[in-house]
Amino acid sequence: MSTTNTLTWNKNPEPDVAKYNIYRQVGSPPTKTPSNLQASVPATLTTYVDTVTVDGTYFYGITAVDTSNNESPLSAVVNKMVDSIPPQAPVGLVVV
């Protein structure tokens, strides 16, 4: 099973933003730690597509990083549940 979570955000208005860091954690909100850093994208982008392969609730937050490597606080955290397990088949079907 593989699916994608697409993140979009508003461009940071500061002229010296160099990149955005995307933090992700499954099951609870991420913190700004290396283990939660999912990706970094150039400041010219405001979209990131995350391919996920495990069911669960994925929590995301982003930061802006300037040309001096100063990193903003984490944005508001958003989440998306990934559920690839189909429901059970219906039962009790009859023909009359």
CSV table of C-alpha atoms in Angstrom, one decimal:
chain,number,residue,atom,x,y,z
A,1,MET,CA,0.0,0.0,0.0
A,2,SER,CA,1.3,3.4,-0.9
A,3,THR,CA,-0.6,6.7,-0.8
A,4,THR,CA,0.4,10.4,-0.8
A,5,ASN,CA,-0.3,13.3,1.5
A,6,THR,CA,0.0,16.6,-0.3
A,7,LEU,CA,1.0,19.6,1.9
A,8,THR,CA,0.5,23.2,0.7
A,9,TRP,CA,1.2,26.5,2.5
A,10,ASN,CA,1.5,30.2,2.0
A,11,LYS,CA,4.8,31.7,0.9
A,12,ASN,CA,6.7,33.4,3.7
A,13,PRO,CA,6.8,37.1,2.9
A,14,GLU,CA,10.3,37.7,4.2
A,15,PRO,CA,12.8,38.2,1.3
A,16,ASP,CA,15.7,36.1,2.9
A,17,VAL,CA,13.8,32.8,3.3
A,18,ALA,CA,16.0,30.1,1.8
A,19,LYS,CA,14.0,26.9,2.4
A,20,TYR,CA,11.2,25.3,4.3
A,21,ASN,CA,11.7,22.3,6.6
A,22,ILE,CA,8.9,19.8,6.8
A,23,TYR,CA,8.5,17.9,10.1
A,24,ARG,CA,6.4,14.7,10.3
A,25,GLN,CA,5.5,12.2,13.0
A,26,VAL,CA,3.1,9.3,13.0
A,27,GLY,CA,0.7,9.2,15.9
A,28,SER,CA,1.4,12.5,17.6
A,29,PRO,CA,2.5,16.1,16.7
A,30,PRO,CA,6.1,16.5,15.6
A,31,THR,CA,8.8,18.4,17.3
A,32,LYS,CA,11.7,20.2,15.7
A,33,THR,CA,14.1,17.3,16.0
A,34,PRO,CA,16.3,15.7,13.4
A,35,SER,CA,14.4,12.4,13.7
A,36,ASN,CA,11.1,14.2,12.7
A,37,LEU,CA,12.7,16.2,9.8
A,38,GLN,CA,11.0,14.7,6.7
A,39,ALA,CA,12.3,17.0,4.0
A,40,SER,CA,13.6,20.4,3.1
A,41,VAL,CA,12.4,22.2,0.0
A,42,PRO,CA,13.6,25.5,-1.6
A,43,ALA,CA,11.7,28.7,-0.7
A,44,THR,CA,10.4,28.8,-4.2
A,45,LEU,CA,8.1,25.9,-3.5
A,46,THR,CA,5.0,25.9,-1.3
A,47,THR,CA,3.9,22.3,-1.9
A,48,TYR,CA,5.3,19.0,-0.7
A,49,VAL,CA,4.1,15.5,-1.6
A,50,ASP,CA,4.8,12.8,1.0
A,51,THR,CA,4.5,9.2,-0.1
A,52,VAL,CA,3.5,7.1,2.9
A,53,THR,CA,3.3,3.3,3.2
A,54,VAL,CA,2.0,2.7,6.7
A,55,ASP,CA,-1.5,3.2,8.0
A,56,GLY,CA,-1.8,5.8,10.8
A,57,THR,CA,-2.4,9.4,11.5
A,58,TYR,CA,0.4,11.6,10.0
A,59,PHE,CA,1.1,14.9,11.7
A,60,TYR,CA,2.9,17.7,9.9
A,61,GLY,CA,4.4,21.1,10.7
A,62,ILE,CA,6.7,23.3,8.7
A,63,THR,CA,9.3,26.0,9.4
A,64,ALA,CA,10.9,28.7,7.4
A,65,VAL,CA,14.7,28.9,7.3
A,66,ASP,CA,16.5,32.1,6.2
A,67,THR,CA,19.8,32.5,4.4
A,68,SER,CA,21.6,32.8,7.8
A,69,ASN,CA,20.2,29.4,8.8
A,70,ASN,CA,17.8,30.9,11.4
A,71,GLU,CA,14.8,28.6,11.7
A,72,SER,CA,11.3,29.9,12.6
A,73,PRO,CA,9.1,28.2,15.2
A,74,LEU,CA,7.0,25.3,14.0
A,75,SER,CA,3.8,26.2,12.1
A,76,ALA,CA,0.4,25.1,13.3
A,77,VAL,CA,0.3,21.3,13.1
A,78,VAL,CA,-2.1,19.5,10.7
A,79,ASN,CA,-2.8,15.8,10.4
A,80,LYS,CA,-4.3,13.3,8.0
A,81,MET,CA,-5.3,9.7,8.7
A,82,VAL,CA,-4.2,7.0,6.3
A,83,ASP,CA,-6.3,3.9,6.3
A,84,SER,CA,-5.7,1.4,3.5
A,85,ILE,CA,-7.5,-1.6,5.0
A,86,PRO,CA,-10.8,-2.2,3.2
A,87,PRO,CA,-13.9,-2.8,5.2
A,88,GLN,CA,-15.3,-6.3,5.7
A,89,ALA,CA,-17.6,-7.6,3.1
A,90,PRO,CA,-21.3,-7.1,3.7
A,91,VAL,CA,-23.2,-10.1,5.1
A,92,GLY,CA,-26.8,-11.2,5.1
A,93,LEU,CA,-27.4,-10.9,1.4
A,94,VAL,CA,-30.5,-12.8,0.3
A,95,VAL,CA,-32.5,-13.2,-2.9
A,96,VAL,CA,-36.3,-13.5,-2.6
